[in-house]
């Protein structure tokens, strides 16, 4: 039975990966995230360092907490958090919610793989894409930092930090898959994504970054001395809860009920 389940999971993962690779929403989310993170981080840092007498330069300078790689990485973490939360939240919502809005959920009841297996495959595939996107953002920002004249010594640390932030945040967005399942459509998941984004930005703006799961990674990046690394467990726990409630919801799905 375990072998059959594993085989079924591998098959469904392959199907979900192909759907994700062909989806326009995924391509748009990927391109937009990469372009925006470069523009806001590399462009913002360049403006802060070389155009400080302009309005844009002054605004950018206020977001750079320190010179060198530390300040650049902190600015990058802020950009990565916004782009990853939005892109991953939208794609996760689409991956789950489209089954309901397109009516394909009916067919899923008629095929052999259990609904839990399908939900697991969706989570694994979207998280794998999110890790690749996060790695892409980290590589781009590290390269941009080198081109901006930052020393090579801190490049690896910048990459590792930004990759960690992107992965932790992506996993922490899993509750949107539950929302898309609970309210049977991707709009519910996108709505929760936007709510998470607003709450995260408000928490960061009011100095409460350590009080929400999605702002903790950025707060940790900006102030290592004041924010314990152990707090990163909070978004990981959020991810685990999101995965559990999503699987539970798919286990209990019934046709013709809300």
Short mmCIF file of C-alpha atoms in Angstrom, two decimals:
data_model
loop_
_atom_site.label_atom_id
_atom_site.label_comp_id
_atom_site.label_asym_id
_atom_site.label_seq_id
_atom_site.Cartn_x
_atom_site.Cartn_y
_atom_site.Cartn_z
CA UNK A 1 0.00 0.00 0.00
CA UNK A 2 2.81 2.39 0.86
CA UNK A 3 4.51 1.63 -2.47
CA UNK A 4 1.29 2.27 -4.36
CA UNK A 5 0.78 5.56 -2.54
CA UNK A 6 4.31 6.67 -3.32
CA UNK A 7 3.92 5.72 -6.97
CA UNK A 8 0.65 7.62 -7.17
CA UNK A 9 2.25 10.66 -5.55
CA UNK A 10 5.11 10.62 -8.06
CA UNK A 11 2.65 10.48 -10.96
CA UNK A 12 0.53 13.34 -9.60
CA UNK A 13 3.65 15.42 -8.89
CA UNK A 14 4.64 15.02 -12.54
CA UNK A 15 1.18 16.13 -13.70
CA UNK A 16 1.10 19.11 -11.36
CA UNK A 17 4.63 20.14 -12.39
CA UNK A 18 3.63 20.14 -16.06
CA UNK A 19 0.52 22.20 -15.33
CA UNK A 20 2.58 24.68 -13.34
CA UNK A 21 5.24 24.98 -16.03
CA UNK A 22 2.64 25.72 -18.72
CA UNK A 23 0.52 28.16 -16.71
CA UNK A 24 0.57 31.80 -17.77
CA UNK A 25 -0.03 32.96 -14.20
CA UNK A 26 3.16 31.21 -13.07
CA UNK A 27 5.23 32.73 -15.84
CA UNK A 28 3.90 36.22 -15.14
CA UNK A 29 4.42 35.82 -11.37
CA UNK A 30 8.00 34.60 -11.94
CA UNK A 31 8.94 37.40 -14.33
CA UNK A 32 7.27 40.10 -12.24
CA UNK A 33 8.96 38.93 -9.02
CA UNK A 34 12.42 38.88 -10.61
CA UNK A 35 12.03 42.28 -12.25
CA UNK A 36 10.53 43.96 -9.18
CA UNK A 37 13.09 42.60 -6.73
CA UNK A 38 15.92 43.84 -8.95
CA UNK A 39 14.38 47.27 -9.47
CA UNK A 40 13.59 47.87 -5.82
CA UNK A 41 16.82 46.49 -4.34
CA UNK A 42 19.57 47.23 -6.84
CA UNK A 43 17.86 50.39 -8.06
CA UNK A 44 17.07 51.54 -4.53
CA UNK A 45 20.59 50.90 -3.25
CA UNK A 46 22.13 52.67 -6.23
CA UNK A 47 19.85 55.67 -5.69
CA UNK A 48 20.71 55.78 -1.99
CA UNK A 49 24.46 55.65 -2.62
CA UNK A 50 24.76 57.82 -5.73
CA UNK A 51 21.68 60.04 -5.86
CA UNK A 52 21.20 60.96 -2.22
CA UNK A 53 20.30 64.56 -3.08
CA UNK A 54 17.14 63.49 -4.96
CA UNK A 55 13.75 62.61 -3.46
CA UNK A 56 14.14 59.00 -4.61
CA UNK A 57 17.65 58.84 -3.19
CA UNK A 58 16.58 60.18 0.19
CA UNK A 59 13.68 57.73 0.42
CA UNK A 60 15.93 54.83 -0.56
CA UNK A 61 18.61 55.94 1.91
CA UNK A 62 16.08 55.82 4.74
CA UNK A 63 15.58 52.11 4.03
CA UNK A 64 19.29 51.24 3.96
CA UNK A 65 20.06 50.51 7.59
CA UNK A 66 23.85 50.31 7.18
CA UNK A 67 26.49 50.58 4.45
CA UNK A 68 27.94 47.63 2.57
CA UNK A 69 26.51 44.14 2.27
CA UNK A 70 24.58 44.32 5.56
CA UNK A 71 22.49 47.28 4.44
CA UNK A 72 22.12 45.91 0.91
CA UNK A 73 21.01 42.50 2.21
CA UNK A 74 18.48 44.07 4.58
CA UNK A 75 17.03 46.10 1.71
CA UNK A 76 17.00 42.97 -0.43
CA UNK A 77 15.19 41.00 2.28
CA UNK A 78 12.43 43.62 2.34
CA UNK A 79 12.02 43.39 -1.44
CA UNK A 80 12.21 39.60 -1.41
CA UNK A 81 9.54 39.37 1.27
CA UNK A 82 7.05 41.44 -0.72
CA UNK A 83 7.69 39.79 -4.08
CA UNK A 84 7.74 36.24 -2.70
CA UNK A 85 4.64 36.65 -0.55
CA UNK A 86 2.68 38.05 -3.47
CA UNK A 87 3.97 35.74 -6.21
CA UNK A 88 3.86 32.53 -4.17
CA UNK A 89 0.50 33.39 -2.63
CA UNK A 90 -1.08 33.98 -6.04
CA UNK A 91 0.37 30.79 -7.55
CA UNK A 92 -0.60 28.65 -4.56
CA UNK A 93 -4.12 30.09 -4.65
CA UNK A 94 -4.37 29.43 -8.39
CA UNK A 95 -3.02 25.87 -8.09
CA UNK A 96 -5.67 24.95 -5.54
CA UNK A 97 -8.58 27.22 -6.40
CA UNK A 98 -8.63 26.55 -10.15
CA UNK A 99 -9.89 23.02 -9.48
CA UNK A 100 -13.07 24.55 -8.09
CA UNK A 101 -13.54 27.50 -10.43
CA UNK A 102 -12.84 25.37 -13.54
CA UNK A 103 -15.01 22.52 -12.27
CA UNK A 104 -12.21 19.96 -12.51
CA UNK A 105 -12.61 19.02 -8.86
CA UNK A 106 -15.49 16.75 -9.89
CA UNK A 107 -13.16 14.65 -12.01
CA UNK A 108 -10.66 14.32 -9.17
CA UNK A 109 -13.22 12.34 -7.20
CA UNK A 110 -13.37 9.78 -10.02
CA UNK A 111 -9.65 9.01 -10.41
CA UNK A 112 -7.62 6.59 -8.24
CA UNK A 113 -5.24 8.94 -6.35
CA UNK A 114 -6.69 10.05 -3.04
CA UNK A 115 -7.52 13.73 -2.70
CA UNK A 116 -4.87 13.97 0.03
CA UNK A 117 -2.28 12.74 -2.47
CA UNK A 118 -3.33 15.41 -4.98
CA UNK A 119 -3.16 18.15 -2.34
CA UNK A 120 0.27 16.93 -1.22
CA UNK A 121 1.53 17.04 -4.80
CA UNK A 122 0.24 20.59 -5.25
CA UNK A 123 2.06 21.74 -2.13
CA UNK A 124 5.31 20.02 -3.06
CA UNK A 125 5.31 21.34 -6.63
CA UNK A 126 4.44 24.94 -5.73
CA UNK A 127 7.01 24.95 -2.92
CA UNK A 128 9.66 23.57 -5.29
CA UNK A 129 8.90 26.36 -7.76
CA UNK A 130 9.03 28.89 -4.91
CA UNK A 131 12.48 27.65 -3.85
CA UNK A 132 13.73 28.01 -7.43
CA UNK A 133 12.25 31.51 -7.64
CA UNK A 134 13.83 32.46 -4.32
CA UNK A 135 17.19 31.12 -5.48
CA UNK A 136 16.83 33.12 -8.69
CA UNK A 137 16.13 36.31 -6.76
CA UNK A 138 19.08 35.65 -4.44
CA UNK A 139 21.46 35.08 -7.37
CA UNK A 140 20.28 38.21 -9.17
CA UNK A 141 20.63 40.39 -6.08
CA UNK A 142 24.04 38.97 -5.18
CA UNK A 143 25.26 39.61 -8.73
CA UNK A 144 23.79 43.12 -8.71
CA UNK A 145 25.56 43.82 -5.42
CA UNK A 146 28.88 42.82 -6.94
CA UNK A 147 28.23 45.02 -9.96
CA UNK A 148 27.41 47.92 -7.63
CA UNK A 149 30.92 47.67 -6.23
CA UNK A 150 30.31 45.77 -3.00
CA UNK A 151 33.22 43.53 -2.03
CA UNK A 152 33.19 39.84 -2.86
CA UNK A 153 33.63 38.87 0.82
CA UNK A 154 29.96 39.35 1.72
CA UNK A 155 28.40 38.03 -1.47
CA UNK A 156 27.90 34.45 -0.27
CA UNK A 157 26.34 35.63 2.99
CA UNK A 158 23.93 37.84 1.06
CA UNK A 159 22.88 34.93 -1.16
CA UNK A 160 22.41 32.54 1.78
CA UNK A 161 20.40 35.05 3.81
CA UNK A 162 18.09 36.01 0.96
CA UNK A 163 17.55 32.38 0.00
CA UNK A 164 16.68 31.49 3.60
CA UNK A 165 14.22 34.39 3.84
CA UNK A 166 12.55 33.45 0.56
CA UNK A 167 12.19 29.76 1.46
CA UNK A 168 10.84 30.40 4.95
CA UNK A 169 8.37 32.99 3.69
CA UNK A 170 7.21 30.78 0.81
CA UNK A 171 6.47 27.92 3.17
CA UNK A 172 4.68 30.31 5.51
CA UNK A 173 2.20 31.17 2.74
CA UNK A 174 0.74 27.62 2.70
CA UNK A 175 -2.41 28.70 4.60
CA UNK A 176 -3.65 30.36 1.39
CA UNK A 177 -4.09 26.88 -0.09
CA UNK A 178 -6.44 26.10 2.78
CA UNK A 179 -8.38 29.32 2.12
CA UNK A 180 -8.71 28.46 -1.58
CA UNK A 181 -10.00 25.01 -0.56
CA UNK A 182 -12.31 26.20 2.20
CA UNK A 183 -14.03 28.82 0.03
CA UNK A 184 -13.65 26.87 -3.21
CA UNK A 185 -11.87 29.31 -5.44
CA UNK A 186 -8.56 31.08 -5.95
CA UNK A 187 -10.00 34.51 -5.11
CA UNK A 188 -10.23 33.51 -1.45
CA UNK A 189 -6.58 32.50 -1.46
CA UNK A 190 -5.53 35.70 -3.20
CA UNK A 191 -7.58 37.68 -0.68
CA UNK A 192 -5.74 36.01 2.19
CA UNK A 193 -2.43 36.66 0.40
CA UNK A 194 -3.19 40.38 0.21
CA UNK A 195 -4.28 40.39 3.86
CA UNK A 196 -0.97 38.75 4.85
CA UNK A 197 0.93 41.32 2.80
CA UNK A 198 -0.88 44.24 4.44
CA UNK A 199 -0.45 42.84 7.95
CA UNK A 200 3.23 42.19 7.31
CA UNK A 201 3.89 45.70 6.03
CA UNK A 202 1.95 47.29 8.90
CA UNK A 203 3.82 45.20 11.45
CA UNK A 204 7.16 46.20 9.95
CA UNK A 205 6.13 49.86 9.71
CA UNK A 206 5.11 50.02 13.38
CA UNK A 207 8.16 48.15 14.63
CA UNK A 208 6.22 44.95 15.34
CA UNK A 209 8.11 42.75 12.94
CA UNK A 210 8.65 40.01 15.50
CA UNK A 211 4.91 39.60 16.10
CA UNK A 212 3.77 38.18 12.75
CA UNK A 213 5.13 35.02 11.12
CA UNK A 214 5.69 36.69 7.75
CA UNK A 215 7.65 39.71 9.01
CA UNK A 216 9.96 37.79 11.36
CA UNK A 217 12.46 36.74 8.65
CA UNK A 218 12.92 40.35 7.51
CA UNK A 219 13.21 41.63 11.08
CA UNK A 220 15.82 38.94 11.74
CA UNK A 221 17.77 40.00 8.65
CA UNK A 222 17.81 43.65 9.68
CA UNK A 223 18.69 43.17 13.34
CA UNK A 224 20.46 39.88 14.05
CA UNK A 225 21.44 41.03 17.52
CA UNK A 226 17.91 41.94 18.63
CA UNK A 227 15.90 39.19 16.90
CA UNK A 228 16.65 35.62 17.93
CA UNK A 229 17.20 33.07 15.19
CA UNK A 230 14.84 30.79 17.12
CA UNK A 231 11.96 33.05 16.06
CA UNK A 232 12.32 31.65 12.55
CA UNK A 233 10.57 28.60 13.95
CA UNK A 234 7.33 30.63 13.98
CA UNK A 235 6.92 30.89 10.18
CA UNK A 236 7.98 27.25 9.89
CA UNK A 237 5.21 26.30 12.32
CA UNK A 238 2.80 28.45 10.32
CA UNK A 239 3.77 26.45 7.23
CA UNK A 240 3.18 23.16 9.06
CA UNK A 241 -0.23 24.30 10.25
CA UNK A 242 -1.11 25.51 6.76
CA UNK A 243 -0.15 22.15 5.25
CA UNK A 244 -2.09 20.24 7.91
CA UNK A 245 -5.33 22.20 7.56
CA UNK A 246 -5.09 22.02 3.75
CA UNK A 247 -4.70 18.24 3.79
CA UNK A 248 -7.52 17.95 6.33
CA UNK A 249 -9.79 20.06 4.11
CA UNK A 250 -9.06 17.92 1.06
CA UNK A 251 -9.70 14.76 3.07
CA UNK A 252 -13.15 16.06 3.96
CA UNK A 253 -14.15 17.42 0.55
CA UNK A 254 -17.60 16.40 -0.63
CA UNK A 255 -19.38 17.19 -3.85
CA UNK A 256 -22.37 19.47 -3.67
CA UNK A 257 -21.56 20.91 -0.21
CA UNK A 258 -20.05 24.24 0.85
#
